Amino acid sequence: MTYARSLLATTLALSLAACGQPQSSAPAPTPPASTAPAQGEDGEVIAGAYLVGFQQQDGLSAQAVEQQAALQAQAIEAAGGVLTSQWADISAAAVQLSPEALARLQASPLVEYIEPDLVRRALGGPAVGQAADGGVSAPAASTGLGSQALYTASGETTWGDAALDVPTLRSQGQTGQGVAVCIGDTGIDGNHPEFARRLKGFRNFVTTEPNRNDPYQLNDVGQHGTHVAGTVFAQYGAGTGAPGLLGGMVADGVGGVASGANLYMARVLGDSGSGSSSAIINGVNWCVSQLKSQGGTENKVVVNLSLGGGRKSLTEQRAYTSAFNKGVLTVAATGNESTAVSYPAAYDGVLAVAAVDSDLKKADFSNFGSSVDLAGPGVAVLSAVPLGSGSAASVVSGGTSYPDVTGADKSGRGTVTGTLAQAGGTNNEFCGAGTRNPALQGNIALIARGTCSFEEKVANAAGSGATAVIITNNVEGALGLSLTNSYSIPVVGVTQAAGQSLSGQSSATVSVGSADYDSWNGTSMATPHVAAAAAVVWAAKPSLTNAQLETLLKNTARDIDATGKDNNTGYGLVQPLRAIQN
């Protein structure tokens, strides 16, 4: 102990000398001009914010680790930096540094590296997409189903639940009871009936705005965290009922994969769905602290991270290795850019999850590579969102209420009844920026999908005075609509068959209202399926270590692409029932 103390003290003295000033005369730190993201060489970074990795020494006692952390903090102060977070167990810290302070700290012999504090983002959103004409057909209706889908929904059972044998698991009492699932995300609407006010823990690591520290106040502006949490934990028989439901839903809403687990939420992403590496590390450490071995109350903890970014961080790798070594299983989304697996999913010690649709086909957006471990349902996934933030749409004409109607993500809310009018243009596609048709004034514009973006079509219709817009698909299936700007008029998408029928009608009623559920796409949606499945299996097999659990999940997955492990879906679709029976 004496040797370790003297060694650390000697190193600090050298560090202060390298900084070119005594500790007591450190200049006032210069905070960064902005904490907004800036573009780095290969990804966004937080301006003026850095992660510092100090030289690590193995075999130190708890007291020596504490002393080492104190010396590291002194070195940061001596360089003129501001310490914002410190992680003694991995010998690292988050700091704010001016260019001058950065140069001084880099000269310290205590420091192994200094890297930017990176931006990480949520990896999922409403079930709409981008294509040449601004969108793609959703592969399913609001309930997450396609007419030919391999897996379909029934009652509260979503297609994702069906794919993971959740009804059978529930009938056997396998709901994840006694295992904690800790989600790092945008927050949660704790008032949503699907959570039955049973959230066991909540902590905000992002901002200081009013209510962000209270899970029962508005903290999940981005909706993402609530949707992820619903996939894990939504309670059976606890739906919001009409009018908060989407078409085809039952009054009881949806059911989660691990409805008996202990649910925790770490708010590590802000209202826009983005956050920093440092905030996420703080959230993960809080999740780890729930373990009994770390002073908490939980025997087992699964961490869900439906977030990521394209740039590697040495500090993040240290943090996730530490979490794994302490017994936590971390599950993360691979990303939605159809490119290399994002971080943290690509790190050692993290289970990387790809997305598949209800036919068990890899989602076209799902990232790929040798780091992919497992796949989960990630296309048209129905789950809870903050109360009233979802979008419920309908079209009624000639006594027919059309199925599979989807509201645009930035549609106006309200109900409009009026005359249907063909928008015009080639194939009724109404393309050409600034195109106007006086016949649409005061009427509902009926427009065909194709050639130009949805945004261009809607802007042209709104500019022509249309009171609502119906865009019809040009292939089978529901049509998801993504817009650039917000509109005051209702904007909906309908199936090809509905469009053909509406072409023969003279009038219609179009409605877009609020809902308490929504259908989303993304590896963000696949990840909680796998995290919840892991919790269910761990509850059934509590003697397993996190490493053994990971191996079991891989060995019992349903093969999807090439035989064995592949770069698209890893070992395949997670199968918790098969894992329990193994």
Coordinates of C-alpha atoms in Angstrom, one line a residue:
M1 CA 0.0 0.0 0.0
T2 CA 2.8 2.4 0.9
Y3 CA 4.6 1.6 -2.4
A4 CA 1.4 2.2 -4.4
R5 CA 0.7 5.5 -2.6
S6 CA 4.2 6.8 -3.1
L7 CA 4.2 5.7 -6.8
L8 CA 1.0 7.6 -7.4
A9 CA 2.3 10.7 -5.6
T10 CA 5.5 10.6 -7.6
T11 CA 3.6 10.3 -10.9
L12 CA 1.3 13.2 -9.9
A13 CA 4.3 15.4 -9.3
L14 CA 5.7 14.5 -12.7
S15 CA 2.2 15.2 -14.1
L16 CA 2.0 18.7 -12.6
A17 CA 5.5 19.5 -13.8
A18 CA 4.5 18.4 -17.3
C19 CA 1.5 20.7 -17.1
G20 CA 4.0 23.5 -16.7
Q21 CA 2.5 25.0 -13.5
P22 CA 1.9 24.1 -9.8
Q23 CA -1.5 22.8 -8.9
S24 CA -2.2 25.8 -6.7
S25 CA -1.8 28.3 -9.5
A26 CA -4.0 26.6 -12.1
P27 CA -5.7 29.2 -14.3
A28 CA -9.4 29.5 -14.3
P29 CA -10.8 26.8 -16.6
T30 CA -12.2 28.0 -19.9
P31 CA -15.5 26.3 -20.6
P32 CA -16.3 25.3 -24.2
A33 CA -18.2 27.9 -26.2
S34 CA -20.9 25.4 -27.0
T35 CA -22.0 21.9 -26.0
A36 CA -23.7 21.4 -29.4
P37 CA -22.5 18.5 -31.5
A38 CA -19.6 19.2 -33.9
Q39 CA -18.5 17.1 -36.8
G40 CA -15.4 15.1 -36.1
E41 CA -13.3 13.1 -38.6
D42 CA -15.7 10.2 -38.6
G43 CA -18.6 11.2 -36.4
E44 CA -20.2 13.9 -34.2
V45 CA -18.5 15.0 -31.1
I46 CA -19.5 17.3 -28.2
A47 CA -17.6 20.5 -28.7
G48 CA -15.0 21.1 -25.9
A49 CA -15.9 17.9 -24.1
Y50 CA -13.4 15.0 -23.8
L51 CA -12.9 11.6 -22.3
V52 CA -9.6 11.0 -20.6
G53 CA -8.2 7.5 -20.1
F54 CA -5.5 7.4 -17.4
Q55 CA -2.8 4.8 -17.1
Q56 CA -4.3 1.7 -15.5
Q57 CA -2.7 -0.4 -12.7
D58 CA -3.9 -3.9 -12.0
G59 CA -4.3 -5.3 -8.5
L60 CA -5.0 -2.0 -6.6
S61 CA -7.0 -2.1 -3.4
A62 CA -10.2 -0.1 -3.2
Q63 CA -8.3 2.5 -1.1
A64 CA -5.6 2.8 -3.7
V65 CA -8.1 3.1 -6.5
E66 CA -9.7 6.0 -4.6
Q67 CA -6.4 7.7 -4.0
Q68 CA -5.5 7.2 -7.7
A69 CA -8.8 8.9 -8.7
A70 CA -8.1 11.8 -6.4
L71 CA -4.7 12.3 -8.1
Q72 CA -6.2 12.1 -11.5
A73 CA -8.8 14.8 -10.6
Q74 CA -5.9 17.0 -9.4
A75 CA -4.1 16.5 -12.6
I76 CA -7.2 17.6 -14.6
E77 CA -7.6 20.7 -12.4
A78 CA -3.9 21.5 -12.7
A79 CA -4.1 21.5 -16.5
G80 CA -7.0 23.9 -16.3
G81 CA -9.8 21.4 -17.1
V82 CA -13.2 21.0 -15.6
L83 CA -14.1 17.5 -14.3
T84 CA -17.7 16.6 -15.2
S85 CA -17.7 12.8 -14.4
Q86 CA -15.1 10.4 -13.0
W87 CA -15.1 6.6 -13.3
A88 CA -12.5 5.4 -10.8
D89 CA -12.9 1.7 -11.5
I90 CA -11.9 2.2 -15.2
S91 CA -9.4 5.0 -14.5
A92 CA -11.2 7.4 -16.8
A93 CA -13.0 10.7 -16.6
A94 CA -15.2 13.1 -18.6
V95 CA -13.8 16.7 -18.8
Q96 CA -14.3 20.1 -20.4
L97 CA -11.0 21.4 -21.8
S98 CA -10.0 24.6 -23.7
P99 CA -7.4 24.0 -26.4
E100 CA -4.7 25.2 -24.0
A101 CA -5.9 22.9 -21.2
L102 CA -6.1 20.0 -23.7
A103 CA -2.5 20.4 -24.6
R104 CA -1.4 20.6 -21.0
L105 CA -3.3 17.5 -20.0
Q106 CA -2.0 15.5 -23.0
A107 CA 1.5 16.1 -21.6
S108 CA 0.7 14.5 -18.3
P109 CA 2.4 11.1 -17.7
L110 CA -0.7 10.0 -16.0
V111 CA -2.7 10.2 -19.2
E112 CA -2.9 7.3 -21.7
Y113 CA -5.2 9.0 -24.2
I114 CA -7.7 11.9 -24.6
E115 CA -10.6 11.4 -27.0
P116 CA -13.7 13.4 -27.9
D117 CA -16.9 12.9 -26.0
L118 CA -19.0 11.4 -28.8
V119 CA -22.6 11.9 -29.8
R120 CA -24.9 8.8 -29.7
R121 CA -28.4 8.6 -31.0
A122 CA -31.6 6.6 -30.6
L123 CA -31.8 3.9 -33.4
G124 CA -35.5 3.7 -34.1
G125 CA -38.6 5.7 -35.0
P126 CA -42.1 5.6 -36.5
A127 CA -42.7 2.9 -39.1
V128 CA -41.9 5.0 -42.2
G129 CA -39.0 4.9 -44.5
Q130 CA -37.1 6.6 -47.3
A131 CA -36.9 5.6 -50.9
A132 CA -36.6 7.2 -54.3
D133 CA -40.1 8.8 -53.9
G134 CA -39.6 9.6 -50.2
G135 CA -41.0 6.5 -48.7
V136 CA -41.4 2.8 -48.7
S137 CA -44.4 0.5 -48.1
A138 CA -44.7 -0.5 -44.5
P139 CA -44.6 -4.3 -44.4
A140 CA -47.5 -4.4 -42.0
A141 CA -50.5 -2.6 -40.6
S142 CA -50.5 -0.7 -37.4
T143 CA -50.6 -4.0 -35.5
G144 CA -47.3 -5.1 -37.1
L145 CA -48.9 -7.6 -39.5
G146 CA -48.8 -8.4 -43.1
S147 CA -51.4 -10.6 -44.8
Q148 CA -48.7 -13.2 -45.6
A149 CA -46.6 -12.7 -42.5
L150 CA -44.9 -15.7 -40.9
Y151 CA -45.8 -14.3 -37.5
T152 CA -49.0 -12.4 -36.7
A153 CA -50.6 -10.6 -33.8
S154 CA -53.5 -11.7 -31.7
G155 CA -55.1 -9.7 -28.9
E156 CA -52.3 -8.2 -26.8
T157 CA -49.7 -10.5 -28.4
T158 CA -47.7 -8.5 -31.0
W159 CA -46.1 -10.3 -33.9
G160 CA -42.8 -9.9 -32.1
D161 CA -44.3 -11.6 -29.0
A162 CA -45.5 -14.4 -31.2
A163 CA -42.1 -14.8 -32.8
L164 CA -40.5 -15.3 -29.4
D165 CA -43.2 -17.7 -28.1
V166 CA -44.3 -15.3 -25.4
P167 CA -47.8 -16.7 -25.0
T168 CA -46.3 -20.1 -24.2
L169 CA -43.8 -18.6 -21.9
R170 CA -46.5 -16.7 -20.0
S171 CA -48.6 -19.9 -19.7
Q172 CA -45.6 -21.5 -18.0
G173 CA -45.1 -18.5 -15.7
Q174 CA -41.9 -17.4 -17.5
T175 CA -42.0 -13.6 -17.4
G176 CA -38.6 -12.6 -16.2
Q177 CA -39.6 -12.2 -12.6
G178 CA -36.6 -11.4 -10.3
V179 CA -34.4 -10.1 -13.1
A180 CA -33.9 -6.4 -13.7
V181 CA -33.9 -4.8 -17.2
C182 CA -32.3 -1.4 -17.1
I183 CA -32.9 0.7 -20.2
G184 CA -30.7 3.6 -21.2
D185 CA -32.8 5.9 -23.5
T186 CA -34.8 9.1 -23.8
G187 CA -36.9 8.5 -20.7
I188 CA -40.3 7.0 -20.0
D189 CA -43.9 8.0 -19.6
G190 CA -44.4 6.4 -16.2
N191 CA -48.1 7.3 -16.3
H192 CA -48.8 5.1 -19.2
P193 CA -51.2 2.3 -18.0
E194 CA -49.0 -0.3 -19.7
F195 CA -46.4 0.2 -17.0
A196 CA -49.0 0.1 -14.1
R197 CA -46.8 2.5 -12.1
R198 CA -44.4 -0.3 -11.5
L199 CA -41.2 1.4 -12.6
K200 CA -38.6 0.3 -10.0
G201 CA -36.0 3.0 -10.7
F202 CA -35.4 6.1 -12.8
R203 CA -32.5 8.5 -13.1
N204 CA -31.8 11.4 -15.4
F205 CA -28.3 11.8 -16.7
V206 CA -28.9 14.4 -19.4
T207 CA -30.5 17.7 -18.7
T208 CA -31.9 19.9 -15.9
E209 CA -35.1 21.1 -17.4
P210 CA -38.2 21.0 -15.2
N211 CA -39.7 17.5 -14.7
R212 CA -36.9 15.6 -16.4
N213 CA -36.0 13.9 -13.0
D214 CA -39.6 12.6 -12.5
P215 CA -40.8 9.5 -14.4
Y216 CA -44.3 10.6 -13.8
Q217 CA -43.9 14.0 -15.4
L218 CA -43.1 14.8 -19.0
N219 CA -39.5 13.5 -19.5
D220 CA -39.8 11.4 -22.6
V221 CA -40.3 14.1 -25.3
G222 CA -38.7 11.9 -27.9
Q223 CA -41.0 8.9 -27.2
H224 CA -38.3 6.4 -28.0
G225 CA -37.7 5.2 -24.4
T226 CA -41.3 4.6 -23.7
H227 CA -41.6 2.5 -26.9
V228 CA -38.6 0.5 -26.0
A229 CA -39.8 0.0 -22.4
G230 CA -43.2 -1.2 -23.7
T231 CA -41.7 -4.0 -25.7
V232 CA -39.9 -5.2 -22.5
F233 CA -42.5 -4.6 -19.8
A234 CA -46.0 -3.7 -21.1
Q235 CA -48.5 -5.3 -18.7
Y236 CA -51.2 -7.6 -19.8
G237 CA -54.8 -6.3 -19.3
A238 CA -53.5 -2.7 -18.8
G239 CA -54.1 -0.9 -22.1
T240 CA -55.5 2.6 -22.4
G241 CA -58.6 1.6 -24.4
A242 CA -60.4 3.8 -26.9
P243 CA -59.7 6.5 -28.1
G244 CA -55.9 5.9 -27.5
L245 CA -55.7 2.8 -29.6
L246 CA -54.6 2.3 -33.2
G247 CA -56.9 0.5 -35.7
G248 CA -57.0 -3.3 -35.1
M249 CA -55.9 -3.1 -31.5
V250 CA -57.8 -4.6 -28.5
A251 CA -58.7 -2.4 -25.5
D252 CA -56.0 -4.1 -23.4
G253 CA -53.2 -2.7 -25.6
V254 CA -50.0 -4.8 -26.0
G255 CA -48.0 -7.1 -23.8
G256 CA -44.3 -7.1 -23.1
V257 CA -41.9 -10.0 -23.5
A258 CA -40.7 -9.8 -19.9
S259 CA -43.8 -8.3 -18.1
G260 CA -42.6 -9.7 -14.7
A261 CA -39.1 -8.2 -14.8
N262 CA -38.0 -5.3 -12.6
L263 CA -37.9 -2.2 -14.9
Y264 CA -35.4 0.6 -14.6
M265 CA -34.9 3.6 -16.9
A266 CA -31.7 5.7 -17.2
R267 CA -32.4 8.8 -19.2
V268 CA -29.2 9.1 -21.2
L269 CA -30.6 10.7 -24.4
G270 CA -32.2 14.2 -24.6
D271 CA -35.4 15.4 -26.2
S272 CA -34.0 15.2 -29.7
G273 CA -32.9 11.5 -29.2
S274 CA -29.2 12.2 -28.9
G275 CA -26.8 12.1 -26.0
S276 CA -23.1 11.9 -25.1
S277 CA -20.8 8.9 -24.5
S278 CA -20.2 10.3 -21.0
A279 CA -24.0 10.4 -20.1
I280 CA -24.5 6.9 -21.4
I281 CA -21.5 5.6 -19.4
N282 CA -23.0 7.2 -16.3
G283 CA -26.3 5.6 -17.0
V284 CA -24.8 2.2 -17.6
N285 CA -22.8 2.5 -14.3
W286 CA -26.1 3.3 -12.5
C287 CA -27.7 0.2 -14.0
V288 CA -24.7 -1.8 -12.8
S289 CA -25.0 -0.3 -9.4
Q290 CA -28.4 -2.0 -9.0
L291 CA -26.6 -5.4 -8.5
K292 CA -26.4 -6.6 -5.0
S293 CA -22.6 -7.1 -5.5
Q294 CA -22.4 -3.4 -6.2
G295 CA -24.6 -2.3 -3.3
G296 CA -28.0 -2.6 -5.0
T297 CA -30.9 -5.0 -4.6
E298 CA -30.9 -7.0 -7.8
N299 CA -29.4 -10.4 -8.4
K300 CA -29.3 -10.1 -12.2
V301 CA -29.3 -7.0 -14.5
V302 CA -29.7 -6.8 -18.2
V303 CA -28.9 -3.4 -19.8
N304 CA -30.7 -2.4 -22.9
L305 CA -29.1 0.2 -25.2
S306 CA -31.2 1.0 -28.3
L307 CA -28.7 3.7 -29.3
G308 CA -25.3 4.1 -31.0
G309 CA -23.0 5.8 -33.3
G310 CA -20.3 5.1 -35.9
R311 CA -17.1 6.0 -34.0
K312 CA -15.2 3.9 -31.5
S313 CA -14.4 5.1 -28.0
L314 CA -11.6 3.6 -25.9
T315 CA -13.4 4.8 -22.8
E316 CA -16.7 3.2 -23.8
Q317 CA -14.9 -0.1 -24.3
R318 CA -13.4 0.1 -20.8
A319 CA -16.9 0.9 -19.4
Y320 CA -18.6 -2.0 -21.1
T321 CA -15.8 -4.4 -20.2
S322 CA -16.2 -3.4 -16.6
A323 CA -19.9 -3.8 -16.7
F324 CA -19.5 -7.3 -18.1
N325 CA -16.9 -8.3 -15.6
K326 CA -19.3 -7.2 -12.8
G327 CA -21.9 -9.6 -14.1
V328 CA -24.2 -7.4 -16.2
L329 CA -25.4 -8.5 -19.7
T330 CA -25.5 -5.5 -22.0
V331 CA -27.6 -5.7 -25.2
A332 CA -27.3 -3.0 -27.9
A333 CA -28.7 -2.1 -31.3
T334 CA -26.5 -2.6 -34.4
G335 CA -27.8 0.5 -36.2
N336 CA -30.1 1.4 -39.1
E337 CA -27.8 2.6 -41.9
S338 CA -27.3 -0.7 -43.7
T339 CA -23.5 -0.4 -43.0
A340 CA -21.0 -1.5 -40.4
V341 CA -22.3 -2.3 -36.8
S342 CA -22.4 0.8 -34.7
Y343 CA -21.0 1.3 -31.2
P344 CA -21.5 0.2 -28.4
A345 CA -23.0 -2.9 -30.2
A346 CA -19.6 -3.6 -31.8
Y347 CA -17.7 -3.7 -28.5
D348 CA -16.5 -6.9 -26.8
G349 CA -18.7 -7.6 -23.9
V350 CA -21.9 -6.3 -25.6
L351 CA -24.5 -8.4 -27.3
A352 CA -25.2 -6.9 -30.8
V353 CA -28.8 -7.1 -32.2
A354 CA -29.9 -6.9 -35.8
A355 CA -33.5 -6.4 -36.9
V356 CA -35.8 -8.7 -38.9
D357 CA -39.4 -8.4 -40.2
S358 CA -42.4 -10.6 -39.6
D359 CA -41.2 -12.9 -42.3
L360 CA -37.9 -13.3 -40.5
K361 CA -36.1 -11.4 -43.3
K362 CA -33.3 -9.0 -42.4
A363 CA -34.6 -5.5 -42.3
D364 CA -33.0 -3.6 -45.2
F365 CA -31.9 -0.9 -42.8
S366 CA -30.2 -3.2 -40.3
N367 CA -26.5 -2.9 -40.0
F368 CA -24.3 -5.9 -40.6
G369 CA -20.9 -7.4 -39.9
S370 CA -19.0 -10.0 -37.9
S371 CA -20.1 -8.3 -34.7
V372 CA -23.8 -9.1 -35.1
D373 CA -24.8 -11.7 -32.5
L374 CA -28.6 -12.1 -32.6
A375 CA -31.7 -10.8 -34.3
G376 CA -35.0 -9.6 -33.0
P377 CA -38.3 -8.2 -34.3
G378 CA -37.6 -4.7 -35.5
V379 CA -40.0 -3.8 -38.3
A380 CA -43.5 -2.4 -37.7
V381 CA -43.2 -3.1 -33.9
L382 CA -46.3 -1.9 -32.0
S383 CA -45.7 -0.6 -28.5
A384 CA -46.6 2.1 -26.1
V385 CA -45.6 5.8 -26.5
P386 CA -46.2 8.7 -24.2
L387 CA -49.9 9.2 -23.7
G388 CA -51.4 11.1 -26.7
S389 CA -48.2 11.3 -28.7
G390 CA -49.0 8.6 -31.2
S391 CA -51.0 9.0 -34.3
A392 CA -54.3 7.3 -35.1
A393 CA -55.6 7.7 -38.6
S394 CA -58.7 6.7 -40.5
V395 CA -60.4 7.2 -43.9
V396 CA -64.2 6.5 -44.3
S397 CA -66.0 6.8 -47.6
G398 CA -69.2 5.3 -49.0
G399 CA -69.9 3.6 -45.7
T400 CA -66.5 1.8 -45.8
S401 CA -63.9 2.4 -43.1
Y402 CA -60.6 1.5 -44.8
P403 CA -58.0 -0.7 -43.1
D404 CA -54.3 0.0 -42.8
V405 CA -54.5 3.8 -42.8
T406 CA -51.4 5.5 -41.5
G407 CA -50.9 9.1 -40.5
A408 CA -47.9 11.0 -41.7
D409 CA -45.3 11.7 -39.0
K410 CA -45.8 15.5 -39.2
S411 CA -49.5 15.5 -40.1
G412 CA -51.9 18.0 -38.7
R413 CA -54.5 16.6 -36.3
G414 CA -58.3 16.8 -36.9
T415 CA -61.2 15.4 -38.9
V416 CA -62.1 16.7 -42.4
T417 CA -65.1 15.7 -44.5
G418 CA -65.2 16.9 -48.0
T419 CA -65.1 16.2 -51.8
L420 CA -62.4 14.0 -53.1
A421 CA -60.3 15.5 -55.9
Q422 CA -57.7 13.9 -58.1
A423 CA -54.5 16.0 -57.7
G424 CA -53.4 15.6 -61.3
G425 CA -50.1 15.3 -63.1
T426 CA -48.5 12.2 -64.6
N427 CA -50.2 9.1 -63.1
N428 CA -51.9 11.5 -60.6
E429 CA -48.5 11.8 -58.8
F430 CA -48.7 15.6 -58.5
C431 CA -44.9 16.2 -58.8
G432 CA -42.9 19.4 -59.5
A433 CA -42.0 21.8 -56.8
G434 CA -44.5 24.6 -56.7
T435 CA -47.1 22.8 -58.8
R436 CA -50.6 24.1 -58.1
N437 CA -54.1 22.8 -59.0
P438 CA -57.0 25.2 -58.3
A439 CA -59.4 22.2 -58.3
L440 CA -58.0 21.1 -54.9
Q441 CA -59.1 24.3 -53.2
G442 CA -61.3 23.3 -50.3
N443 CA -61.2 19.7 -51.2
I444 CA -59.4 16.5 -50.1
A445 CA -56.5 15.8 -52.4
L446 CA -56.1 12.2 -53.6
I447 CA -52.5 11.6 -54.8
A448 CA -50.6 8.6 -56.1
R449 CA -47.3 7.5 -54.7
G450 CA -44.4 7.7 -57.1
T451 CA -41.6 9.7 -58.7
C452 CA -41.2 12.6 -56.2
S453 CA -41.1 12.8 -52.4
F454 CA -44.1 12.7 -50.1
E455 CA -43.0 16.2 -48.9
E456 CA -43.3 17.6 -52.5
K457 CA -46.7 16.1 -53.0
V458 CA -48.1 17.4 -49.7
A459 CA -46.5 20.8 -50.1
N460 CA -48.1 21.1 -53.5
A461 CA -51.5 20.1 -52.2
A462 CA -51.4 22.3 -49.2
G463 CA -50.3 25.2 -51.4
S464 CA -53.3 24.5 -53.6
G465 CA -55.6 24.9 -50.7
A466 CA -56.5 21.2 -50.0
T467 CA -58.1 20.5 -46.7
A468 CA -56.6 17.1 -46.3
V469 CA -54.3 14.8 -48.3
I470 CA -54.6 11.0 -49.0
I471 CA -51.6 9.4 -50.7
T472 CA -52.3 6.0 -52.2
N473 CA -49.7 3.2 -52.3
N474 CA -48.6 1.8 -55.7
V475 CA -47.7 -1.6 -54.4
E476 CA -49.4 -3.9 -51.9
G477 CA -49.3 -3.1 -48.2
A478 CA -49.7 -0.2 -45.9
L479 CA -47.9 3.1 -46.7
G480 CA -45.8 4.9 -44.1
L481 CA -45.3 8.6 -44.7
S482 CA -42.3 10.7 -43.6
L483 CA -42.4 14.4 -44.1
T484 CA -39.8 17.2 -43.8
N485 CA -42.2 19.9 -42.6
S486 CA -45.2 19.9 -40.3
Y487 CA -48.6 20.7 -41.7
S488 CA -51.9 21.9 -40.3
I489 CA -54.0 19.6 -42.5
P490 CA -54.5 15.8 -42.0
V491 CA -52.1 13.8 -44.2
V492 CA -52.6 10.0 -44.5
G493 CA -51.4 7.0 -46.5
V494 CA -53.6 4.2 -47.7
T495 CA -53.1 0.9 -49.4
Q496 CA -53.2 0.4 -53.2
A497 CA -56.6 -1.3 -52.9
A498 CA -58.0 1.5 -50.9
G499 CA -56.7 4.1 -53.3
Q500 CA -58.4 2.3 -56.2
S501 CA -61.6 2.2 -54.3
L502 CA -61.4 5.9 -53.3
S503 CA -60.9 6.8 -56.9
G504 CA -64.5 5.8 -57.5
Q505 CA -65.9 7.8 -54.6
S506 CA -67.0 11.4 -54.5
S507 CA -66.3 12.2 -50.9
A508 CA -64.6 11.0 -47.8
T509 CA -63.9 11.7 -44.1
V510 CA -60.2 11.8 -43.2
S511 CA -59.1 11.8 -39.5
V512 CA -55.8 12.0 -37.8
G513 CA -55.9 12.0 -34.0
S514 CA -53.7 11.2 -31.0
A515 CA -53.0 7.7 -29.8
D516 CA -51.1 6.1 -26.9
Y517 CA -49.4 3.5 -29.1
D518 CA -47.4 3.5 -32.3
S519 CA -45.7 1.2 -34.8
W520 CA -42.0 1.8 -35.1
N521 CA -39.0 0.4 -37.1
G522 CA -35.4 0.0 -36.1
T523 CA -32.8 -2.1 -34.5
S524 CA -33.8 -0.1 -31.4
M525 CA -37.1 -2.1 -31.5
A526 CA -35.3 -5.4 -32.0
T527 CA -32.9 -4.8 -29.1
P528 CA -35.6 -4.8 -26.3
H529 CA -37.0 -8.1 -27.6
V530 CA -33.6 -9.7 -27.1
A531 CA -32.9 -7.9 -23.8
A532 CA -36.3 -9.0 -22.4
A533 CA -35.8 -12.6 -23.8
A534 CA -32.5 -12.7 -21.9
A535 CA -34.2 -11.6 -18.7
V536 CA -36.9 -14.3 -19.1
V537 CA -34.2 -17.0 -19.6
W538 CA -32.0 -15.7 -16.8
A539 CA -35.0 -15.8 -14.4
A540 CA -35.6 -19.5 -15.4
K541 CA -31.9 -20.3 -15.1
P542 CA -30.5 -18.1 -12.3
S543 CA -27.3 -20.1 -11.9
L544 CA -26.0 -19.0 -15.3
T545 CA -23.3 -16.3 -15.4
N546 CA -23.8 -13.5 -18.0
A547 CA -21.2 -15.2 -20.3
Q548 CA -23.1 -18.5 -20.0
L549 CA -26.4 -16.8 -20.7
E550 CA -25.0 -15.1 -23.8
T551 CA -23.7 -18.5 -25.1
L552 CA -27.0 -20.2 -24.4
L553 CA -29.0 -17.5 -26.3
K554 CA -26.7 -17.8 -29.3
N555 CA -26.7 -21.6 -29.3
T556 CA -30.5 -21.8 -29.2
A557 CA -31.4 -19.0 -31.7
R558 CA -33.4 -19.8 -34.8
D559 CA -31.0 -19.8 -37.8
I560 CA -32.2 -17.3 -40.4
D561 CA -29.6 -16.6 -43.2
A562 CA -26.6 -18.8 -43.8
T563 CA -26.2 -21.9 -41.7
G564 CA -24.6 -21.0 -38.4
K565 CA -23.4 -17.4 -37.6
D566 CA -23.6 -14.9 -40.4
N567 CA -23.0 -11.2 -40.8
N568 CA -26.7 -10.2 -41.3
T569 CA -28.5 -11.8 -38.3
G570 CA -25.7 -13.4 -36.3
Y571 CA -26.8 -16.7 -34.8
G572 CA -30.4 -15.9 -35.7
L573 CA -33.7 -15.0 -34.0
V574 CA -33.5 -15.2 -30.2
Q575 CA -35.7 -18.0 -28.9
P576 CA -36.2 -17.8 -25.1
L577 CA -38.5 -20.8 -24.9
R578 CA -35.9 -23.0 -26.6
A579 CA -33.2 -21.7 -24.4
I580 CA -35.2 -22.5 -21.3
Q581 CA -35.9 -26.0 -22.5
N582 CA -32.3 -26.6 -23.5

